[in-house]
Structure formats: C-alpha cells, structure tokens
Coordinates of C-alpha atoms and ligand atoms in Angstrom, one line a residue:
X1 CA 128.7 -62.0 -6.2
X2 CA 131.0 -60.3 -8.7
X3 CA 129.9 -57.1 -10.5
X4 CA 131.2 -56.3 -14.0
X5 CA 133.9 -53.6 -14.2
X6 CA 132.4 -50.2 -14.8
X7 CA 133.4 -48.3 -18.0
X8 CA 135.2 -45.1 -17.2
X9 CA 132.4 -42.8 -18.4
X10 CA 129.9 -44.6 -16.2
X11 CA 131.7 -44.0 -12.9
X12 CA 129.0 -43.5 -10.2
X13 CA 129.3 -40.9 -7.5
X14 CA 130.5 -42.4 -4.3
X15 CA 127.3 -42.1 -2.1
X16 CA 125.1 -43.5 -5.0
X17 CA 127.6 -46.3 -5.5
X18 CA 127.6 -47.2 -1.8
X19 CA 123.8 -47.1 -1.7
X20 CA 123.7 -49.3 -4.7
X21 CA 126.1 -51.8 -3.2
X22 CA 124.0 -52.0 -0.1
X23 CA 120.8 -52.5 -2.2
X24 CA 122.5 -55.2 -4.3
X25 CA 123.9 -56.9 -1.2
X26 CA 120.4 -56.9 0.4
X27 CA 118.7 -58.3 -2.7
X28 CA 121.4 -61.0 -3.1
X29 CA 120.8 -62.3 0.4
X30 CA 117.1 -62.9 -0.2
X31 CA 116.5 -66.7 -0.7
X32 CA 115.7 -67.8 -4.2
X33 CA 117.1 -64.6 -5.8
X34 CA 120.2 -64.0 -7.7
X35 CA 121.2 -60.7 -9.4
X36 CA 122.1 -60.3 -13.0
X37 CA 124.9 -58.1 -14.3
X38 CA 122.3 -55.4 -15.3
X39 CA 120.7 -55.5 -11.8
X40 CA 117.7 -57.6 -12.5
X41 CA 116.7 -60.3 -10.0
X42 CA 116.6 -63.9 -11.2
X43 CA 114.7 -66.8 -9.6
X44 CA 116.7 -69.8 -8.4
X45 CA 116.5 -72.9 -10.6
X46 CA 114.5 -75.6 -8.9
X47 CA 116.1 -79.1 -9.1
X48 CA 113.4 -81.0 -11.1
X49 CA 113.5 -84.7 -11.8
X50 CA 112.1 -85.4 -15.2
X51 CA 110.2 -88.7 -15.6
X52 CA 110.8 -89.9 -19.2
X53 CA 107.5 -91.9 -19.4
X54 CA 105.5 -88.8 -18.3
X55 CA 107.3 -86.6 -20.8
X56 CA 106.6 -89.0 -23.7
X57 CA 102.9 -88.5 -23.1
X58 CA 103.4 -85.0 -24.3
X59 CA 104.9 -85.9 -27.6
X60 CA 101.5 -86.2 -29.4
X61 CA 97.9 -85.3 -29.0
X62 CA 94.6 -86.6 -30.3
X63 CA 93.4 -83.1 -31.0
X64 CA 92.8 -82.4 -34.7
X65 CA 95.7 -80.7 -36.3
X66 CA 95.4 -77.3 -37.8
X67 CA 95.1 -77.3 -41.6
X68 CA 98.6 -76.9 -43.2
X69 CA 97.3 -74.1 -45.3
X70 CA 96.4 -72.1 -42.2
X71 CA 99.6 -72.9 -40.2
X72 CA 101.6 -71.7 -43.2
X73 CA 99.6 -68.6 -44.0
X74 CA 98.7 -67.0 -40.6
X75 CA 102.1 -66.2 -39.1
X76 CA 104.1 -63.9 -37.0
X77 CA 107.6 -63.3 -38.5
X78 CA 108.2 -59.6 -38.4
X79 CA 111.4 -59.9 -40.5
X80 CA 108.9 -60.4 -43.4
X81 CA 106.2 -57.9 -42.3
X82 CA 104.0 -57.3 -39.3
X83 CA 100.7 -58.5 -40.9
X84 CA 99.6 -62.2 -40.3
X85 CA 99.5 -62.8 -44.1
X86 CA 102.7 -60.9 -44.9
X87 CA 105.3 -63.7 -44.2
X88 CA 103.5 -66.2 -46.5
X89 CA 103.1 -63.7 -49.3
X90 CA 106.7 -62.5 -49.1
X91 CA 109.0 -63.4 -52.0
X92 CA 111.3 -66.4 -51.2
X93 CA 114.4 -64.3 -50.5
X94 CA 115.8 -66.2 -47.5
X95 CA 118.8 -68.3 -48.5
X96 CA 118.6 -71.4 -46.2
X97 CA 121.5 -73.3 -47.7
X98 CA 124.3 -73.1 -46.8
X99 CA 123.3 -72.3 -43.2
X100 CA 125.5 -72.2 -40.1
X101 CA 124.9 -71.6 -36.5
X102 CA 127.5 -69.9 -34.3
X103 CA 127.6 -71.7 -30.9
X104 CA 129.5 -69.9 -28.1
X105 CA 129.6 -68.8 -24.5
X106 CA 130.1 -71.1 -21.5
X107 CA 130.8 -74.4 -23.3
X108 CA 133.9 -76.5 -24.0
X109 CA 133.4 -76.8 -27.8
X110 CA 132.3 -73.5 -29.3
X111 CA 132.3 -73.0 -33.0
X112 CA 130.6 -72.0 -36.2
X113 CA 128.8 -75.2 -37.2
X114 CA 127.1 -76.0 -40.6
X115 CA 123.5 -77.0 -40.0
X116 CA 124.1 -80.5 -41.3
X117 CA 126.9 -81.0 -38.8
X118 CA 124.7 -79.6 -36.0
X119 CA 122.1 -82.3 -36.6
X120 CA 124.4 -85.1 -37.8
X121 CA 123.6 -88.5 -36.3
X122 CA 120.5 -87.2 -34.4
X123 CA 117.2 -89.0 -35.1
X124 CA 114.7 -86.6 -36.5
X125 CA 111.4 -87.0 -34.5
X126 CA 107.8 -86.2 -35.3
X127 CA 105.9 -84.4 -32.5
X128 CA 102.4 -83.0 -32.5
X129 CA 102.2 -80.0 -30.2
X130 CA 99.5 -77.5 -29.2
X131 CA 100.9 -74.0 -29.9
X132 CA 99.4 -71.0 -28.0
X133 CA 100.2 -67.5 -29.2
X134 CA 100.2 -64.7 -26.6
X135 CA 97.6 -62.9 -28.8
X136 CA 95.0 -65.5 -28.0
X137 CA 95.0 -67.9 -31.0
X138 CA 96.3 -71.5 -31.0
X139 CA 97.1 -74.2 -33.4
X140 CA 97.9 -77.9 -33.3
X141 CA 101.0 -78.6 -35.4
X142 CA 102.9 -81.7 -36.5
X143 CA 106.5 -80.7 -36.2
X144 CA 109.7 -82.5 -37.1
X145 CA 113.0 -81.9 -35.4
X146 CA 115.5 -83.0 -32.8
X147 CA 115.4 -82.4 -29.1
X148 CA 117.3 -79.2 -28.4
X149 CA 119.0 -80.8 -25.4
X150 CA 120.7 -83.4 -27.6
X151 CA 122.1 -80.7 -29.8
X152 CA 123.3 -78.5 -26.9
X153 CA 125.0 -81.4 -25.1
X154 CA 127.4 -81.8 -28.1
X155 CA 128.9 -78.4 -27.1
X156 CA 129.5 -79.5 -23.5
X157 CA 128.0 -76.6 -21.6
X158 CA 129.9 -75.8 -18.4
X159 CA 128.4 -75.2 -14.9
X160 CA 128.3 -71.4 -15.7
X161 CA 125.8 -72.0 -18.5
X162 CA 122.6 -71.1 -16.6
X163 CA 120.7 -69.8 -19.6
X164 CA 120.7 -70.3 -23.4
X165 CA 120.4 -67.2 -25.7
X166 CA 119.2 -67.5 -29.3
X167 CA 119.5 -65.0 -32.2
X168 CA 117.8 -64.9 -35.5
X169 CA 119.3 -63.9 -38.8
X170 CA 118.7 -60.1 -39.4
X171 CA 119.7 -59.5 -43.0
X172 CA 117.8 -56.6 -44.6
X173 CA 118.6 -58.0 -48.1
X174 CA 117.0 -61.3 -47.4
X175 CA 114.4 -60.1 -44.9
X176 CA 112.7 -56.9 -46.0
X177 CA 111.0 -56.4 -42.6
X178 CA 114.4 -55.8 -41.0
X179 CA 114.6 -52.4 -42.8
X180 CA 111.7 -51.3 -40.5
X181 CA 112.6 -50.6 -36.9
X182 CA 109.5 -52.4 -35.4
X183 CA 111.8 -54.4 -33.1
X184 CA 115.4 -54.0 -32.0
X185 CA 116.9 -56.4 -34.6
X186 CA 118.0 -59.1 -34.5
X187 CA 115.2 -61.0 -32.9
X188 CA 116.4 -62.6 -29.7
X189 CA 115.0 -65.2 -27.3
X190 CA 116.2 -67.2 -24.4
X191 CA 115.5 -70.2 -22.1
X192 CA 116.8 -71.2 -18.8
X193 CA 119.2 -74.2 -19.3
X194 CA 116.8 -76.7 -17.7
X195 CA 114.0 -75.5 -20.0
X196 CA 116.4 -75.8 -23.0
X197 CA 117.4 -79.3 -22.0
X198 CA 113.8 -80.5 -21.3
X199 CA 112.9 -83.3 -23.8
X200 CA 109.8 -81.5 -25.0
X201 CA 111.8 -78.6 -26.3
X202 CA 112.4 -79.1 -30.0
X203 CA 114.8 -77.6 -32.5
X204 CA 112.4 -77.9 -35.5
X205 CA 113.5 -78.3 -39.1
X206 CA 110.1 -79.2 -40.6
X207 CA 106.4 -79.4 -40.2
X208 CA 103.7 -81.5 -41.9
X209 CA 106.4 -84.0 -42.9
X210 CA 108.3 -81.4 -45.0
X211 CA 111.1 -78.9 -44.4
X212 CA 110.1 -75.7 -42.7
X213 CA 108.7 -73.1 -45.1
X214 CA 110.3 -69.7 -45.0
X215 CA 107.4 -68.1 -43.2
X216 CA 107.5 -70.6 -40.4
X217 CA 111.2 -70.1 -39.6
X218 CA 113.3 -72.0 -42.2
X219 CA 115.7 -73.7 -41.8
X220 CA 115.8 -74.0 -38.0
X221 CA 113.5 -72.7 -35.2
X222 CA 112.7 -73.3 -31.6
X223 CA 109.4 -74.9 -30.5
X224 CA 108.6 -74.8 -26.8
X225 CA 104.9 -76.0 -26.5
X226 CA 104.3 -74.9 -22.9
X227 CA 105.3 -71.3 -23.6
X228 CA 103.7 -68.5 -25.6
X229 CA 104.5 -68.6 -29.3
X230 CA 106.9 -65.6 -29.2
X231 CA 109.5 -67.8 -27.5
X232 CA 109.7 -69.9 -30.7
X233 CA 112.4 -68.0 -32.4
X234 CA 112.8 -68.5 -36.1
X235 CA 115.7 -68.8 -38.5
X236 CA 118.3 -69.2 -35.8
X237 CA 121.9 -68.3 -36.5
X238 CA 123.4 -68.1 -33.0
X239 CA 123.2 -70.0 -29.8
X240 CA 125.0 -68.8 -26.7
X241 CA 125.4 -70.4 -23.3
X242 CA 125.2 -67.5 -20.8
X243 CA 125.3 -67.1 -17.0
X244 CA 122.7 -64.4 -16.7
X245 CA 119.1 -64.2 -17.9
X246 CA 119.5 -62.9 -21.5
X247 CA 117.7 -60.0 -22.9
X248 CA 114.9 -61.0 -25.3
X249 CA 113.2 -59.0 -28.1
X250 CA 109.6 -58.8 -26.8
X251 CA 110.6 -58.4 -23.2
X252 CA 112.9 -55.6 -24.2
X253 CA 110.1 -53.9 -26.3
X254 CA 107.4 -54.3 -23.7
X255 CA 108.6 -55.8 -20.4
X256 CA 105.3 -55.4 -18.6
X257 CA 103.5 -57.4 -21.3
X258 CA 106.1 -60.1 -22.2
X259 CA 108.0 -61.8 -19.5
X260 CA 111.1 -63.8 -19.9
X261 CA 109.5 -67.1 -18.9
X262 CA 106.3 -66.6 -20.9
X263 CA 104.7 -69.9 -19.7
X264 CA 101.1 -70.2 -20.9
X265 CA 99.1 -69.3 -17.8
X266 CA 95.3 -68.6 -17.9
X267 CA 95.6 -67.1 -14.3
X268 CA 97.9 -64.3 -15.4
X269 CA 96.3 -61.9 -17.9
X270 CA 98.2 -59.9 -20.4
X271 CA 97.8 -56.2 -19.3
X272 CA 95.6 -55.5 -22.3
X273 CA 93.6 -58.8 -22.5
X274 CA 92.6 -62.0 -20.7
X275 CA 94.5 -65.2 -21.3
X276 CA 91.8 -67.4 -20.0
X277 CA 90.6 -68.7 -23.3
X278 CA 92.0 -69.2 -26.8
X279 CA 90.6 -69.3 -30.4
X280 CA 91.7 -72.7 -31.8
X281 CA 92.5 -72.6 -35.5
X282 CA 92.0 -76.2 -36.4
X283 CA 90.0 -77.3 -39.4
X284 CA 88.0 -74.1 -39.3
X285 CA 90.0 -72.3 -41.9
X286 CA 91.5 -69.5 -39.7
X287 CA 88.0 -68.4 -38.8
X288 CA 88.3 -65.4 -36.5
X289 CA 85.0 -66.4 -34.9
X290 CA 85.9 -70.0 -34.1
X291 CA 84.7 -71.2 -30.7
X292 CA 87.0 -70.2 -27.9
X293 CA 88.2 -73.0 -25.6
X294 CA 89.7 -72.7 -22.1
X295 CA 93.5 -72.2 -22.0
X296 CA 95.2 -74.7 -19.7
X297 CA 98.2 -74.0 -17.4
X298 CA 101.5 -74.6 -19.3
X299 CA 99.3 -75.1 -22.4
X300 CA 98.2 -78.5 -21.1
X301 CA 101.8 -79.7 -20.5
X302 CA 101.8 -79.2 -16.7
X303 CA 102.4 -82.9 -16.1
X304 CA 105.6 -82.6 -18.1
X305 CA 107.0 -79.3 -17.0
X306 CA 105.4 -77.8 -13.8
X307 CA 108.3 -79.3 -11.8
X308 CA 110.7 -76.9 -13.5
X309 CA 109.0 -74.0 -11.7
X310 CA 108.4 -75.5 -8.3
X311 CA 108.4 -72.8 -5.6
X312 CA 108.4 -70.0 -8.2
X313 CA 105.8 -67.2 -8.1
X314 CA 104.4 -67.5 -11.6
X315 CA 102.7 -64.1 -11.3
X316 CA 106.0 -62.5 -10.7
X317 CA 107.9 -64.6 -13.2
X318 CA 105.3 -64.4 -16.0
Ligands
MTE1 N1 111.0 -65.3 -34.7 C1 111.4 -64.3 -35.4 N2 112.7 -64.3 -35.8 N3 110.7 -63.2 -35.7 C2 109.4 -63.1 -35.3 O1 108.7 -62.1 -35.6 N4 107.5 -64.2 -34.0 C3 107.3 -65.0 -32.9 C4 107.8 -66.4 -33.1 N5 109.2 -66.4 -33.6 C5 108.8 -64.2 -34.5 C6 109.7 -65.3 -34.3 C7 105.8 -65.1 -32.6 S1 105.2 -63.7 -31.9 C8 105.1 -66.2 -32.8 S2 103.5 -66.3 -32.2 C9 105.6 -67.4 -33.5 O2 107.0 -67.1 -34.0 C10 104.8 -67.7 -34.7 O3 105.2 -68.9 -35.3 P1 104.3 -69.4 -36.6 O4 104.2 -68.3 -37.6 O5 105.1 -70.6 -37.1 O6 103.0 -69.8 -36.1

C-alpha cells in the first residue's frame, strides 16, 4: 500500500507516525478491507456476475406512476432552496445549453465533452423506476436516459478506476441556493465502479417523455433505483474515475446518517427515524397522510443488485 506524500506543514512526530504506520499495516492486512488515502477503510469489491435477463426485469414496474405534477413540484435540489416546493418555484435561471461534462481521472480518453457528444449514438431508453428518498417518501417515475455504463466505457477507464465521482454545477448566479452554505458546494456523489457499470444505473436526460425540468436536475442527472434518492446527483458537470472511495456531500455533512453506499435497507434505520416503511406518492397528490407501505431491501431490486454486495456487512456499509 502506498501512502500519499505528506505536505511539509503536516509532518507527524516520529512516535505518532510509527504508531499510525503500525495501525494502517494492521488494518490493511484484514481480509476484505483496503485503506483509502485519508485513512478510511473500504470494503473489497465482490466479483458479481450480472444476468442480463434478470436485470431487464427491473427496467419497468406495474406500479402506478406518480403524477407528473407531483414528481416535478416536490423536490430536493438545495441549489434552488431547501424547501420541497422551492426548486419548482425557482425562476428558470439554469442555462442547460450549451452543457459540457469534464471527464477525467483514471481513464485513457479524458476530456471536456459537450453533452451531445457524450450521448451521441447511444439509444435513449425509457425506464420506470421506484425511487425511495432517505426521508421516507417514494415515487414511481418514468425516466428516459442512457445506461451510465455505456457512457463511461467510451472513456476507457483503467484498472485503477475503482470508483466514479460525480460533481454538480455550483454557480451562484444560476443557482441562488448556492449562495447559502447549507452544504459544502458543489454537490458531490459517487458510486463504486461496478455499481456505476450496472445496467440499471441510468444517466437520465428526461422524465415523463420530456427533457428533464430544471427542478429535477436538467440537463443530466444520475438515477440509481436501489439507493436512497440523495445518490441521484443532479445537473452533473464532472465525472472522475478515482481509485479511492470519493467524498460525497451528504456523507461529509452527516457521516453517521448518510453512508457512501446508501442502499435502501429497511433493516438499517436512519439514526433519527425508521426506514421500515415509506409513504408512496402515487396518484394521491403528494398527500402527506398517504398509506405507508413496507420498504423492500434494495428498494425491491435485490434480484438485480444484491450480488454486488455479497459478503459485505450492510449494517457497517450503510
Ligand atoms: N443533486 C443536487 N445537485 N442537489 C441536491 O440537493 N438532492 C438529492 C438528489 N440530487 C440533490 C441532488 C436528494 S436528497 C434527492 S431525494 C433527489 O435528488 C431528489 O430528486 P427529485 O427532486 O427529482 O425527486
């Protein structure tokens, strides 16, 4: 294991340094653990075989979709305010064209790529996914987009690309919420490379048969239906292939409440509330008192994705 060089002003006293080396060496020798540059442990990546027929069963659902009016007016997009109604009410200040995404890190073909080029030649697909927010509400949304894996492969990630880091635009002129330090802007998210390459993971450009509205993350956002909604980063401007588990906004703000993996899991409660049930906003007009339904492991996509986490303790890696 290589450690990054220490900056001169961070030189550690010798005994502390030796103790730390010993601790790090001990941790690294534990099976199924690697150590990131900032000293956090990371679980080993299981080698999962993905069965395409099984995965296809997750591309749609018979459950009634959420009304478009609700899905586009009850949002989390703090760059446009912290209230659920704020993003939809915000003036249309986001300039979504031209839009480019900077792709970099461990890949053979990095570059600043116009959105049209990023998606060129890829068939846009329609997917109907259940979406579960960590706050306890859920929706069923007809998305349109391209599998993220097909986009990422174009950049030829190298063997060092173990994770993918995503960054949102953070322009205080276009996004008034960024003037308020409620999060450490820009909004950041990340996936392990196998999660990013999984065929259920969508780079969405539209919903309800139309381009994404500003409040839902125009012009480009992530949709990962087996994870809590905060992983679905909006208005993406950068994608980086990285070797270590990247820092993410909510994990950084409240690590005990928002894990890196954030797989929907009714068996692991949020420290301040249960995750066993959810309030489904579907055809009931965003009714706060809508009947609660049981939450399923991996949001009902266990058949498609549970193999990605074989052998991992999902209480530890929440
Ligand atoms: N992406 C950015 N850039 N900023 C945000 O505040 N909120 C996240 C996620 N992506 C957020 C974001 C959270 S907490 C959720 S639940 C989903 O977006 C909400 O997506 P929706 O408004 O389309 O339902």
